PDB file of C-alpha atoms in Angstrom:
ATOM      1  CA  UNK A   1      67.323  -0.392   7.411  1.00  0.00           C
ATOM      2  CA  UNK A   2      65.689  -0.356   4.013  1.00  0.00           C
ATOM      3  CA  UNK A   3      64.449   2.826   2.468  1.00  0.00           C
ATOM      4  CA  UNK A   4      60.744   3.241   1.977  1.00  0.00           C
ATOM      5  CA  UNK A   5      59.346   3.065  -1.522  1.00  0.00           C
ATOM      6  CA  UNK A   6      58.278   6.260  -3.228  1.00  0.00           C
ATOM      7  CA  UNK A   7      55.431   6.266  -5.746  1.00  0.00           C
ATOM      8  CA  UNK A   8      55.272   9.010  -8.365  1.00  0.00           C
ATOM      9  CA  UNK A   9      52.095   9.403 -10.410  1.00  0.00           C
ATOM     10  CA  UNK A  10      52.553   9.874 -14.157  1.00  0.00           C
ATOM     11  CA  UNK A  11      49.077  10.523 -15.606  1.00  0.00           C
ATOM     12  CA  UNK A  12      48.472   9.695 -19.289  1.00  0.00           C
ATOM     13  CA  UNK A  13      52.148   8.920 -19.752  1.00  0.00           C
ATOM     14  CA  UNK A  14      51.907   6.806 -22.889  1.00  0.00           C
ATOM     15  CA  UNK A  15      49.845   9.519 -24.608  1.00  0.00           C
ATOM     16  CA  UNK A  16      52.483  12.108 -23.780  1.00  0.00           C
ATOM     17  CA  UNK A  17      55.678  10.271 -24.708  1.00  0.00           C
ATOM     18  CA  UNK A  18      54.621   7.489 -27.098  1.00  0.00           C
ATOM     19  CA  UNK A  19      54.840   3.715 -26.954  1.00  0.00           C
ATOM     20  CA  UNK A  20      58.456   3.325 -28.110  1.00  0.00           C
ATOM     21  CA  UNK A  21      59.754   5.923 -25.653  1.00  0.00           C
ATOM     22  CA  UNK A  22      57.656   4.259 -22.981  1.00  0.00           C
ATOM     23  CA  UNK A  23      59.259   0.856 -23.529  1.00  0.00           C
ATOM     24  CA  UNK A  24      62.719   2.447 -23.491  1.00  0.00           C
ATOM     25  CA  UNK A  25      61.911   4.261 -20.245  1.00  0.00           C
ATOM     26  CA  UNK A  26      60.652   1.006 -18.661  1.00  0.00           C
ATOM     27  CA  UNK A  27      63.882  -0.788 -19.534  1.00  0.00           C
ATOM     28  CA  UNK A  28      65.913   2.119 -18.177  1.00  0.00           C
ATOM     29  CA  UNK A  29      63.884   2.113 -14.960  1.00  0.00           C
ATOM     30  CA  UNK A  30      64.535  -1.602 -14.476  1.00  0.00           C
ATOM     31  CA  UNK A  31      68.281  -1.001 -14.812  1.00  0.00           C
ATOM     32  CA  UNK A  32      68.050   1.349 -11.821  1.00  0.00           C
ATOM     33  CA  UNK A  33      65.825  -0.990  -9.774  1.00  0.00           C
ATOM     34  CA  UNK A  34      62.733   1.174 -10.265  1.00  0.00           C
ATOM     35  CA  UNK A  35      59.427  -0.009 -11.624  1.00  0.00           C
ATOM     36  CA  UNK A  36      57.460   1.910 -14.223  1.00  0.00           C
ATOM     37  CA  UNK A  37      54.034   0.325 -14.297  1.00  0.00           C
ATOM     38  CA  UNK A  38      50.443   0.940 -15.193  1.00  0.00           C
ATOM     39  CA  UNK A  39      47.923   1.786 -12.514  1.00  0.00           C
ATOM     40  CA  UNK A  40      45.448  -1.076 -12.707  1.00  0.00           C
ATOM     41  CA  UNK A  41      43.715  -0.957 -16.106  1.00  0.00           C
ATOM     42  CA  UNK A  42      43.767   2.813 -16.531  1.00  0.00           C
ATOM     43  CA  UNK A  43      45.823   4.978 -18.877  1.00  0.00           C
ATOM     44  CA  UNK A  44      47.822   6.317 -15.933  1.00  0.00           C
ATOM     45  CA  UNK A  45      51.276   5.098 -14.961  1.00  0.00           C
ATOM     46  CA  UNK A  46      53.433   5.307 -11.855  1.00  0.00           C
ATOM     47  CA  UNK A  47      57.101   5.104 -11.007  1.00  0.00           C
ATOM     48  CA  UNK A  48      57.928   3.124  -7.865  1.00  0.00           C
ATOM     49  CA  UNK A  49      61.345   2.910  -6.241  1.00  0.00           C
ATOM     50  CA  UNK A  50      63.607   3.999  -3.433  1.00  0.00           C
ATOM     51  CA  UNK A  51      64.811   7.588  -3.207  1.00  0.00           C
ATOM     52  CA  UNK A  52      68.376   6.896  -4.338  1.00  0.00           C
ATOM     53  CA  UNK A  53      67.331   4.706  -7.277  1.00  0.00           C
ATOM     54  CA  UNK A  54      64.800   7.264  -8.502  1.00  0.00           C
ATOM     55  CA  UNK A  55      67.511   9.938  -8.328  1.00  0.00           C
ATOM     56  CA  UNK A  56      69.796   7.746 -10.465  1.00  0.00           C
ATOM     57  CA  UNK A  57      66.960   7.040 -12.918  1.00  0.00           C
ATOM     58  CA  UNK A  58      66.237  10.761 -13.181  1.00  0.00           C
ATOM     59  CA  UNK A  59      69.903  11.453 -13.914  1.00  0.00           C
ATOM     60  CA  UNK A  60      69.898   8.762 -16.614  1.00  0.00           C
ATOM     61  CA  UNK A  61      66.869  10.416 -18.233  1.00  0.00           C
ATOM     62  CA  UNK A  62      68.692  13.756 -18.163  1.00  0.00           C
ATOM     63  CA  UNK A  63      71.812  12.170 -19.657  1.00  0.00           C
ATOM     64  CA  UNK A  64      69.790  10.593 -22.473  1.00  0.00           C
ATOM     65  CA  UNK A  65      68.967  14.178 -23.545  1.00  0.00           C
ATOM     66  CA  UNK A  66      65.692  13.216 -25.230  1.00  0.00           C
ATOM     67  CA  UNK A  67      63.065  15.969 -25.255  1.00  0.00           C
ATOM     68  CA  UNK A  68      60.271  13.387 -24.947  1.00  0.00           C
ATOM     69  CA  UNK A  69      61.196  12.677 -21.326  1.00  0.00           C
ATOM     70  CA  UNK A  70      60.661  16.264 -20.148  1.00  0.00           C
ATOM     71  CA  UNK A  71      57.202  15.420 -18.780  1.00  0.00           C
ATOM     72  CA  UNK A  72      58.610  12.534 -16.737  1.00  0.00           C
ATOM     73  CA  UNK A  73      61.523  14.642 -15.519  1.00  0.00           C
ATOM     74  CA  UNK A  74      59.254  17.435 -14.325  1.00  0.00           C
ATOM     75  CA  UNK A  75      56.987  14.995 -12.440  1.00  0.00           C
ATOM     76  CA  UNK A  76      59.949  13.187 -10.858  1.00  0.00           C
ATOM     77  CA  UNK A  77      61.641  16.441  -9.871  1.00  0.00           C
ATOM     78  CA  UNK A  78      58.543  17.884  -8.197  1.00  0.00           C
ATOM     79  CA  UNK A  79      57.882  14.617  -6.364  1.00  0.00           C
ATOM     80  CA  UNK A  80      61.455  14.298  -5.090  1.00  0.00           C
ATOM     81  CA  UNK A  81      61.470  17.891  -3.829  1.00  0.00           C
ATOM     82  CA  UNK A  82      58.563  16.998  -1.545  1.00  0.00           C
ATOM     83  CA  UNK A  83      60.307  13.868  -0.232  1.00  0.00           C
ATOM     84  CA  UNK A  84      63.019  14.238   2.365  1.00  0.00           C
ATOM     85  CA  UNK A  85      66.092  12.160   1.491  1.00  0.00           C
ATOM     86  CA  UNK A  86      66.697   9.316   3.926  1.00  0.00           C
ATOM     87  CA  UNK A  87      69.466   9.661   6.483  1.00  0.00           C
ATOM     88  CA  UNK A  88      72.598   7.606   6.036  1.00  0.00           C
ATOM     89  CA  UNK A  89      73.566   5.122   8.731  1.00  0.00           C
ATOM     90  CA  UNK A  90      76.257   7.464  10.046  1.00  0.00           C
ATOM     91  CA  UNK A  91      73.768  10.332  10.253  1.00  0.00           C
ATOM     92  CA  UNK A  92      71.251   8.133  12.090  1.00  0.00           C
ATOM     93  CA  UNK A  93      73.863   7.050  14.604  1.00  0.00           C
ATOM     94  CA  UNK A  94      75.090  10.609  15.162  1.00  0.00           C
ATOM     95  CA  UNK A  95      71.546  11.851  15.669  1.00  0.00           C
ATOM     96  CA  UNK A  96      70.769   9.101  18.192  1.00  0.00           C
ATOM     97  CA  UNK A  97      73.951   9.824  20.129  1.00  0.00           C
ATOM     98  CA  UNK A  98      73.277  13.573  20.155  1.00  0.00           C
ATOM     99  CA  UNK A  99      69.702  13.057  21.344  1.00  0.00           C
ATOM    100  CA  UNK A 100      70.725  10.611  24.078  1.00  0.00           C
ATOM    101  CA  UNK A 101      74.432  10.751  25.041  1.00  0.00           C
ATOM    102  CA  UNK A 102      74.030   7.850  27.497  1.00  0.00           C
ATOM    103  CA  UNK A 103      72.749   5.413  24.840  1.00  0.00           C
ATOM    104  CA  UNK A 104      74.567   2.074  24.851  1.00  0.00           C
ATOM    105  CA  UNK A 105      76.258   0.353  21.927  1.00  0.00           C
ATOM    106  CA  UNK A 106      73.692  -2.460  22.106  1.00  0.00           C
ATOM    107  CA  UNK A 107      70.828   0.036  21.861  1.00  0.00           C
ATOM    108  CA  UNK A 108      72.452   1.694  18.846  1.00  0.00           C
ATOM    109  CA  UNK A 109      72.844  -1.672  17.140  1.00  0.00           C
ATOM    110  CA  UNK A 110      69.253  -2.687  17.816  1.00  0.00           C
ATOM    111  CA  UNK A 111      67.779   0.649  16.683  1.00  0.00           C
ATOM    112  CA  UNK A 112      69.770   1.069  13.468  1.00  0.00           C
ATOM    113  CA  UNK A 113      70.631  -2.553  12.616  1.00  0.00           C
ATOM    114  CA  UNK A 114      74.272  -1.575  12.201  1.00  0.00           C
ATOM    115  CA  UNK A 115      77.319  -3.550  13.246  1.00  0.00           C
ATOM    116  CA  UNK A 116      78.905  -3.135  16.647  1.00  0.00           C
ATOM    117  CA  UNK A 117      82.035  -1.691  15.039  1.00  0.00           C
ATOM    118  CA  UNK A 118      80.009   1.002  13.238  1.00  0.00           C
ATOM    119  CA  UNK A 119      78.298   1.949  16.497  1.00  0.00           C
ATOM    120  CA  UNK A 120      81.659   2.182  18.274  1.00  0.00           C
ATOM    121  CA  UNK A 121      83.103   4.402  15.523  1.00  0.00           C
ATOM    122  CA  UNK A 122      80.055   6.674  15.719  1.00  0.00           C
ATOM    123  CA  UNK A 123      80.399   6.875  19.512  1.00  0.00           C
ATOM    124  CA  UNK A 124      84.126   7.687  19.183  1.00  0.00           C
ATOM    125  CA  UNK A 125      83.478  10.374  16.540  1.00  0.00           C
ATOM    126  CA  UNK A 126      80.809  11.957  18.736  1.00  0.00           C
ATOM    127  CA  UNK A 127      83.067  12.021  21.815  1.00  0.00           C
ATOM    128  CA  UNK A 128      85.916  13.699  19.914  1.00  0.00           C
ATOM    129  CA  UNK A 129      83.686  16.565  18.752  1.00  0.00           C
TER     130      UNK A 129
END
C-alpha cells in the first residue's frame, strides 16, 4: 500500500528565504523524494511528498542549521502535527486481526497487499498474545 501524498502550503516562500536558499531547499527536497514547487503562476509554493519523506526532509533542514529555513520548518511541523502517521504493515495486520479474529490469510493478503508469509506471522503473533 502506498502512502498518500501530503501537500504543505508555503506562502510567499521565495520572499521569506531568498532565491539561493530556495534553490538549495529544492535540491534537498528532491534528495528526499519530495517536491518543492510553485503553485501555478503565483508567488506561493508548496511541498508535496509522503509522510516519511517529509519527516526526513524536515530533519535534514534541522541538521543544516540555517536560520533561513525556520519559516519552512514551522510550516512543516504544524502541518505534520495535523496529519496522522500512516500505519506500518504489521500494525495494519494486527488491527485487522484484532477487529475480526476469524479473518482468513487470503483476506489479509488481499486487504493489505502483503505476502502470505507476513500474514501468517501476524496471525501467529496475535494468537500468542
